[in-house]
PDB file of C-alpha atoms in Angstrom:
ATOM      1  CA  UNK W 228      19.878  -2.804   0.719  1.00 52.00           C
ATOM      2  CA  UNK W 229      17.280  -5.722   1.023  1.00 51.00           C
ATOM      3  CA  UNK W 230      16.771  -8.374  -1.429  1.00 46.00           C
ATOM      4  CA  UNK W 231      14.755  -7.507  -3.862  1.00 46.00           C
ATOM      5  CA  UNK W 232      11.329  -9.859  -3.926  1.00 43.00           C
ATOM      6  CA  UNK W 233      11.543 -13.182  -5.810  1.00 37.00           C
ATOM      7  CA  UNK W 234       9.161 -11.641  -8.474  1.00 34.00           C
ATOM      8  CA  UNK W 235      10.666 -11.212 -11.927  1.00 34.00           C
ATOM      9  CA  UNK W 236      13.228  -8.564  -9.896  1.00 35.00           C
ATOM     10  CA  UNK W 237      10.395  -6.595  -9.635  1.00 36.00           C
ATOM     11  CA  UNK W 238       7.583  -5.408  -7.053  1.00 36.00           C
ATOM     12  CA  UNK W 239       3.648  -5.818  -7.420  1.00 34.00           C
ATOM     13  CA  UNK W 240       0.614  -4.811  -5.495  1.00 34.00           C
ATOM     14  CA  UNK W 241      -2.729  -6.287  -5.578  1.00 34.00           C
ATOM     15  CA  UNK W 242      -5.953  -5.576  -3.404  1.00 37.00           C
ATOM     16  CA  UNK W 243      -7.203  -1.821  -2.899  1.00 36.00           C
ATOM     17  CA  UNK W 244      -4.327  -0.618  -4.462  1.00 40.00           C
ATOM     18  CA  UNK W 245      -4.020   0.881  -7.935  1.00 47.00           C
ATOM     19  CA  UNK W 246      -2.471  -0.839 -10.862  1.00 58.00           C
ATOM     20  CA  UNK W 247      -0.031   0.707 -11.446  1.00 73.00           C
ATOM     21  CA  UNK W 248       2.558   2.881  -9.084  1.00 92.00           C
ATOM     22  CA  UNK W 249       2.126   6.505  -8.542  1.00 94.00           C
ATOM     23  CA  UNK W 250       4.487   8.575  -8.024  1.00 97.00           C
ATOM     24  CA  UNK W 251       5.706   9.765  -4.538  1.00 97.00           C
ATOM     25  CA  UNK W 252       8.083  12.020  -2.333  1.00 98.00           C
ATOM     26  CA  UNK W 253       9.885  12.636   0.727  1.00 98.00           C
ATOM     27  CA  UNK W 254      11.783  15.986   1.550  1.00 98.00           C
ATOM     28  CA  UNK W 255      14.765  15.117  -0.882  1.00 98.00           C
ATOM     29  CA  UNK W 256      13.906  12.210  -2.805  1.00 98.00           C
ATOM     30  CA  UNK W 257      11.498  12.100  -5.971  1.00 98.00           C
ATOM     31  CA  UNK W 258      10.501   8.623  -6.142  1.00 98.00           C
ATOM     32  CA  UNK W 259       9.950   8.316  -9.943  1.00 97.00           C
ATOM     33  CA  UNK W 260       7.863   5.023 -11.958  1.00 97.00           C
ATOM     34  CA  UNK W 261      10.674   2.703 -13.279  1.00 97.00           C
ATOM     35  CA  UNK W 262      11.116   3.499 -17.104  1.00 96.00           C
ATOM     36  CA  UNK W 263      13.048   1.523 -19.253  1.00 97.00           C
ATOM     37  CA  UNK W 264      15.201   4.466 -20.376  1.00 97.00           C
ATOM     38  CA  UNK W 265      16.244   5.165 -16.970  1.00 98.00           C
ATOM     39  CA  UNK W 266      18.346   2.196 -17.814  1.00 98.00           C
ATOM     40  CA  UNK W 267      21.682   3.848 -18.633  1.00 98.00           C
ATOM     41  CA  UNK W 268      21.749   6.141 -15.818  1.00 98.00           C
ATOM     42  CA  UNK W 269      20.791   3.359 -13.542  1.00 98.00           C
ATOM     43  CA  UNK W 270      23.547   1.020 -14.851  1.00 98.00           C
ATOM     44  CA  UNK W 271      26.314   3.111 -13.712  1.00 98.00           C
ATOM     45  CA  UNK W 272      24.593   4.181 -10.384  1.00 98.00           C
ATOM     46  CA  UNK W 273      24.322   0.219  -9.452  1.00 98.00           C
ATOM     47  CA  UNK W 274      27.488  -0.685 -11.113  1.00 98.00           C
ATOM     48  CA  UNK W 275      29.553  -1.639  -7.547  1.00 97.00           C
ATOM     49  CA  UNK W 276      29.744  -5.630  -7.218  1.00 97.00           C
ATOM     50  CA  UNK W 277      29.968  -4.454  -2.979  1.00 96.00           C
ATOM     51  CA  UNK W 278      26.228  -3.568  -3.540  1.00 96.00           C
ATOM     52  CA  UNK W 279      25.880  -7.489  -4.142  1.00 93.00           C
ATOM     53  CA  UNK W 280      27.531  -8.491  -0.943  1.00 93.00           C
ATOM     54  CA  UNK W 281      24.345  -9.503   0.566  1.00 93.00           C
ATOM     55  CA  UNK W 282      22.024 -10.681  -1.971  1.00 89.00           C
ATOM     56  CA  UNK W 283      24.211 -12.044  -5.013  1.00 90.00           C
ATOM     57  CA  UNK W 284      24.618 -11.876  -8.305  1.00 92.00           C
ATOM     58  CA  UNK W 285      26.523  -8.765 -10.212  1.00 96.00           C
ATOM     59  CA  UNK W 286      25.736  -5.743 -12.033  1.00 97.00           C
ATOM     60  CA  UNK W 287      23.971  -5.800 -14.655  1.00 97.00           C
ATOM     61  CA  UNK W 288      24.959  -3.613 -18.023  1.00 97.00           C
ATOM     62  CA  UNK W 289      22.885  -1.087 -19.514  1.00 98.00           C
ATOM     63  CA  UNK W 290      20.835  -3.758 -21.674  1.00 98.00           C
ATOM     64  CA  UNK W 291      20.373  -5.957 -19.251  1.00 98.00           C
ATOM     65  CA  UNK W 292      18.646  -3.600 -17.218  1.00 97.00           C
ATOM     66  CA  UNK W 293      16.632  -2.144 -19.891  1.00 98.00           C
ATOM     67  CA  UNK W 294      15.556  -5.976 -20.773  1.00 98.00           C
ATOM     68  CA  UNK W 295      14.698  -6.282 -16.827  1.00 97.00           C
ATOM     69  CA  UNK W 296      12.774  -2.877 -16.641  1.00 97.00           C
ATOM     70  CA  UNK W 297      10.819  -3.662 -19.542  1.00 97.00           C
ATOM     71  CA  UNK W 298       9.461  -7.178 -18.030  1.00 96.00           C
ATOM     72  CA  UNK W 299       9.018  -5.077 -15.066  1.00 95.00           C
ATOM     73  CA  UNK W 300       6.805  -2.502 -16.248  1.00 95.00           C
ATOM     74  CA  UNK W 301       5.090  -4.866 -17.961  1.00 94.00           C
ATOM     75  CA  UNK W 302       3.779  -6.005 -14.906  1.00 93.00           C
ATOM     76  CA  UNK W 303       3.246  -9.658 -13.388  1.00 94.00           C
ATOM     77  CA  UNK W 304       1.900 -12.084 -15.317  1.00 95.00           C
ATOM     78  CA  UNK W 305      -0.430 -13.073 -12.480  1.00 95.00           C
ATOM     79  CA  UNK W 306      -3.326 -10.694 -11.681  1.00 92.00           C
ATOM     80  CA  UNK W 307      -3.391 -10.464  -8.286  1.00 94.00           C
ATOM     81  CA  UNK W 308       0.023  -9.388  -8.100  1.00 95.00           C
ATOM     82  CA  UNK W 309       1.277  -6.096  -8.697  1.00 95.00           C
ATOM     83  CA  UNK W 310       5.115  -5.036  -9.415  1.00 96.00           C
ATOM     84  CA  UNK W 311       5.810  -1.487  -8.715  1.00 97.00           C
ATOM     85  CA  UNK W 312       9.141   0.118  -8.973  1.00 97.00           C
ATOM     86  CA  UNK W 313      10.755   3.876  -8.660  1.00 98.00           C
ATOM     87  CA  UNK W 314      13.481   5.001  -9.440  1.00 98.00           C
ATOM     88  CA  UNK W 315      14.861   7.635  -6.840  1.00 98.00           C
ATOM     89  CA  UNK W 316      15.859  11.066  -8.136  1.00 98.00           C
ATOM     90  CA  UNK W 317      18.116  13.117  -5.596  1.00 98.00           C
ATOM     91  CA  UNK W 318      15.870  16.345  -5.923  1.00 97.00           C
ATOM     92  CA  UNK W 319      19.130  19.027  -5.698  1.00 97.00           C
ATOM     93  CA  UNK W 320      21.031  17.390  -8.625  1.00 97.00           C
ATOM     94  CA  UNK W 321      18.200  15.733 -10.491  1.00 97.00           C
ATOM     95  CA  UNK W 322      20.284  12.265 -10.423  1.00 98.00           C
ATOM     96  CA  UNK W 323      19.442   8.740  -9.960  1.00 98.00           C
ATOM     97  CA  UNK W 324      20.510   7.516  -6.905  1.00 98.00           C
ATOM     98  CA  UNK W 325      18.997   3.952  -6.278  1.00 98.00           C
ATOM     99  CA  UNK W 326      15.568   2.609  -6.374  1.00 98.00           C
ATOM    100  CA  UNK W 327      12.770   0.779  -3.636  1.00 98.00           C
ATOM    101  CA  UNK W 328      10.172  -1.730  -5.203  1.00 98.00           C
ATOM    102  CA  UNK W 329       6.710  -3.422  -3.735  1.00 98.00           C
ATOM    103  CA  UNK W 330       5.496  -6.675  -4.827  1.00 97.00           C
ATOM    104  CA  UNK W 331       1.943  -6.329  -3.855  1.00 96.00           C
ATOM    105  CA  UNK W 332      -0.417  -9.119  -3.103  1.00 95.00           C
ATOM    106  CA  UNK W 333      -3.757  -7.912  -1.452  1.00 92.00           C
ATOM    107  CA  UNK W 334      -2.318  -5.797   1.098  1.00 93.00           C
ATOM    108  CA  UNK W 335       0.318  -7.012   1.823  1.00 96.00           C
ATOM    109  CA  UNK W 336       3.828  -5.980   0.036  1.00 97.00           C
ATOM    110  CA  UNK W 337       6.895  -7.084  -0.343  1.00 98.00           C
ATOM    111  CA  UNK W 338       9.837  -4.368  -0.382  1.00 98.00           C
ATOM    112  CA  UNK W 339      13.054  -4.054  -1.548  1.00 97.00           C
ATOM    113  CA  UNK W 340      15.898  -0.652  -1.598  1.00 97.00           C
ATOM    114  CA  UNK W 341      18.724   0.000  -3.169  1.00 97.00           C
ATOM    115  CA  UNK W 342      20.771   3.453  -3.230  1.00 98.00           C
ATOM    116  CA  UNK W 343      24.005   3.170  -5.136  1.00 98.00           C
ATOM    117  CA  UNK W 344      27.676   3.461  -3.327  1.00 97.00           C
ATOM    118  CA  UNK W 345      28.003   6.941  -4.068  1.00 96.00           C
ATOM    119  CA  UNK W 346      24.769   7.870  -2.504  1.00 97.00           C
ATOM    120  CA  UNK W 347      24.719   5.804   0.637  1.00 97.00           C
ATOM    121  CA  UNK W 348      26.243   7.575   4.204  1.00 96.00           C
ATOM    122  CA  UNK W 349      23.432  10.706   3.467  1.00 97.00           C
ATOM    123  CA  UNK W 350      20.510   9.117   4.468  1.00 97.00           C
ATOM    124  CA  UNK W 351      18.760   8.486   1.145  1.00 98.00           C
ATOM    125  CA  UNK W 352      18.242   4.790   2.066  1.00 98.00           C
ATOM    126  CA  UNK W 353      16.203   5.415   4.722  1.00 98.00           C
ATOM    127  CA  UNK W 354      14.207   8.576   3.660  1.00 98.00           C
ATOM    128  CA  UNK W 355      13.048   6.554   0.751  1.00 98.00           C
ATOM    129  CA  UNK W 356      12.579   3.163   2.567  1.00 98.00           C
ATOM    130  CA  UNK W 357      10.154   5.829   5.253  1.00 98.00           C
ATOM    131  CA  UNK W 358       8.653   7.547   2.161  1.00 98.00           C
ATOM    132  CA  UNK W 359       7.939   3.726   0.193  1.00 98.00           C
ATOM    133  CA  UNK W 360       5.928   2.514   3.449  1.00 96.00           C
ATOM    134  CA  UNK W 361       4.172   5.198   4.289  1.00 95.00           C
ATOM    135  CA  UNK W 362       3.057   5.636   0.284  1.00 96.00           C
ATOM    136  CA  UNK W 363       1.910   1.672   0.609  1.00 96.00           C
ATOM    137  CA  UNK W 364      -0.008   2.673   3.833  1.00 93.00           C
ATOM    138  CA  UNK W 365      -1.622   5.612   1.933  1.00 91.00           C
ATOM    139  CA  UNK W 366      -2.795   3.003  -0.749  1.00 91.00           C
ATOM    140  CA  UNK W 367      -4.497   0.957   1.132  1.00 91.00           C
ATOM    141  CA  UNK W 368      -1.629  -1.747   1.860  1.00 94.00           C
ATOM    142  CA  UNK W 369      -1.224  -2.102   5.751  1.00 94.00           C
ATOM    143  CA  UNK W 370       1.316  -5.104   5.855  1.00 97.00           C
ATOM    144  CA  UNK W 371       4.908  -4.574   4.500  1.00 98.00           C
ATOM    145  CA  UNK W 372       7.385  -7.063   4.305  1.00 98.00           C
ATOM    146  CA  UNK W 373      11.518  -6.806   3.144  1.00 98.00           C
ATOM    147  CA  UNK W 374      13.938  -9.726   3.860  1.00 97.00           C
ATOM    148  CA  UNK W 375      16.996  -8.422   4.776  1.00 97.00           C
ATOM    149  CA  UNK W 376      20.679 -10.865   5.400  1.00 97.00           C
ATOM    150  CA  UNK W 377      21.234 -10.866   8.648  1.00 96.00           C
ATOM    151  CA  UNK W 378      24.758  -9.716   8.839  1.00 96.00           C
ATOM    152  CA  UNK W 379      23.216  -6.825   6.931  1.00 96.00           C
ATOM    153  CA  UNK W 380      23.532  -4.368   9.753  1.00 96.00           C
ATOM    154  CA  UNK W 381      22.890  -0.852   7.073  1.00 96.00           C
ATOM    155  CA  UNK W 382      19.641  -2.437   5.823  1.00 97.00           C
ATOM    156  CA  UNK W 383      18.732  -3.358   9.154  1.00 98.00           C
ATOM    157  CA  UNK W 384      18.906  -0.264  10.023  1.00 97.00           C
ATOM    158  CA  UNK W 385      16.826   1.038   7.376  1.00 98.00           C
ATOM    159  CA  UNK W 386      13.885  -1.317   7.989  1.00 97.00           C
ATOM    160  CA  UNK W 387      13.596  -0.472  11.453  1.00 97.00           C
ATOM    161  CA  UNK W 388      13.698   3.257  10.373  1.00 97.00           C
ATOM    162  CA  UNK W 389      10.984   2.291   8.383  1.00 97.00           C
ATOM    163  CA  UNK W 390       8.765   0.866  10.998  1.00 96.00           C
ATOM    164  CA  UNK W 391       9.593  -2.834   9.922  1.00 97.00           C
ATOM    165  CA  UNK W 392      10.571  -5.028  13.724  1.00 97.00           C
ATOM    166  CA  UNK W 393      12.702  -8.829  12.720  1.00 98.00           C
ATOM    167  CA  UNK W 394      10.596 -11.764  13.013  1.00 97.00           C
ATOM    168  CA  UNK W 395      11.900 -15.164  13.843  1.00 97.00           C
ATOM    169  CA  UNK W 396      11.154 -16.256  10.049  1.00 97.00           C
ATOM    170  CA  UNK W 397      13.711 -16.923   8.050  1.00 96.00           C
ATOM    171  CA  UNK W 398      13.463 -17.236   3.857  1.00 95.00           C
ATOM    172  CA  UNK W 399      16.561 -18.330   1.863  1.00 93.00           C
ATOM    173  CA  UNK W 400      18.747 -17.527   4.822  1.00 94.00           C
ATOM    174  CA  UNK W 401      17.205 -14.076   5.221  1.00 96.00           C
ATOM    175  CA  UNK W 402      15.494 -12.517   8.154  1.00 98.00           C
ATOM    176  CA  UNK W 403      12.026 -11.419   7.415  1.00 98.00           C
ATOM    177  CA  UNK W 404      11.248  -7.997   8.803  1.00 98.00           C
ATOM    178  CA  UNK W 405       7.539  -6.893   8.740  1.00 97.00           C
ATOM    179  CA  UNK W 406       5.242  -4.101   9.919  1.00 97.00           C
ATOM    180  CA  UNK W 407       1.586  -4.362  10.071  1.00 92.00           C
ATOM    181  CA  UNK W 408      -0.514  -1.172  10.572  1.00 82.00           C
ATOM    182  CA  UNK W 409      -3.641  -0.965  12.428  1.00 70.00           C
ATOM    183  CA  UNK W 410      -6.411  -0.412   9.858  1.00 56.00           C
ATOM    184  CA  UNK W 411      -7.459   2.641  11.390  1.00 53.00           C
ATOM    185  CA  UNK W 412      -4.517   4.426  12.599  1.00 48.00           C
ATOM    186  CA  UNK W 413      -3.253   7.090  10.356  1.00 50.00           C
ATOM    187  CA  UNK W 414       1.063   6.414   9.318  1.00 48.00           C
ATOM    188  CA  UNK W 415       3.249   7.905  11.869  1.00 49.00           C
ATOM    189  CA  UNK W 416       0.888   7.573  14.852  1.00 43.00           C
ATOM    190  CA  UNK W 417       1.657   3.608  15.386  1.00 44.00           C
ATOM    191  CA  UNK W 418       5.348   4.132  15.270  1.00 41.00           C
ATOM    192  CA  UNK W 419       6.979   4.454  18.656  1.00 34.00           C
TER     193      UNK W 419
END
């Protein structure tokens, strides 16, 4: 789990990507457009205070969350921002099992996951956090960005999965992880 970006809890993208976030998937994961009525399924899925360890704060009730993914989806209030949010459906069961956001600013974004306790140990964190970047890359956004605590070893894990190397910046206490794509190299041929 990173922390999500500083944006209304909620991801944007800018530049020569579209407005709004298109759907995407990876071989078990449908990543799905937040919705507010995902709300009550998402509640209990992110309802384990451990999943705050790192980043603070506490779960948040069904109406909370449906408050938040309403501001969400209603997008940033500042143009050149984007927020763009998924839900993650487990393809086999057709449950929610977490989410990954991008705040995007020209392109560059700023990512966040989040796979609930009784998803995590199967792999879902990173398939999705792998699936998020290289859906950025196929938009048009090159840079990616996730800030990640750095006794965090899991989500550490999962960024570097994800192509994202630890930089020597530090925000709020947090490492910053990035990965920057050669314009002109297609995803998966940069990665070692």
């Amino acid at each position: 789990m990173t922390t999500p970006p500083t944006t209304p809890s909620g991801p944007a993208p800018s530049g020569p990507a579209p407005s709004g976030p298109a759907p995407f998937a990876t071989r078990r994961l449908d990543a799905v457009p937040l919705r507010p009525a995902y709300a009550d399924e998402m509640a209990a899925v992110l309802a384990d205070p451990a999943l705050h360890a790192y980043t603070g704060g506490a779960p948040e009730d069904a109406g909370a969350l449906r408050a938040r993914y309403e501001r969400q989806t209603a997008g940033s209030p500042d143009p050149a921002e984007l927020w763009w949010n998924w839900v993650l459906r487990v393809r086999a069961d057709g449950r929610l099992a977490g989410y990954v956001q991008a705040t995007v600013r020209g392109t560059r974004a700023e990512v966040a996951w989040v796979v609930g306790t009784g998803w995590q140990g199967r792999g879902y964190a990173k398939e999705a956090a792998v699936g998020l970047v290289r859906h950025l890359l196929d938009q048009g956004v090159p840079a990616v960005v996730a800030h990640i605590h750095p006794e965090h070893a899991a989500s550490a894990a999962v960024a570097a999965a994800a192509g994202l190397e630890p930089t020597e910046e530090r925000e709020d206490g947090e490492v910053r992880w990035r990965r920057e794509a050669p314009q002109d190299v297609p995803f998966g041929h940069d990665m070692a």
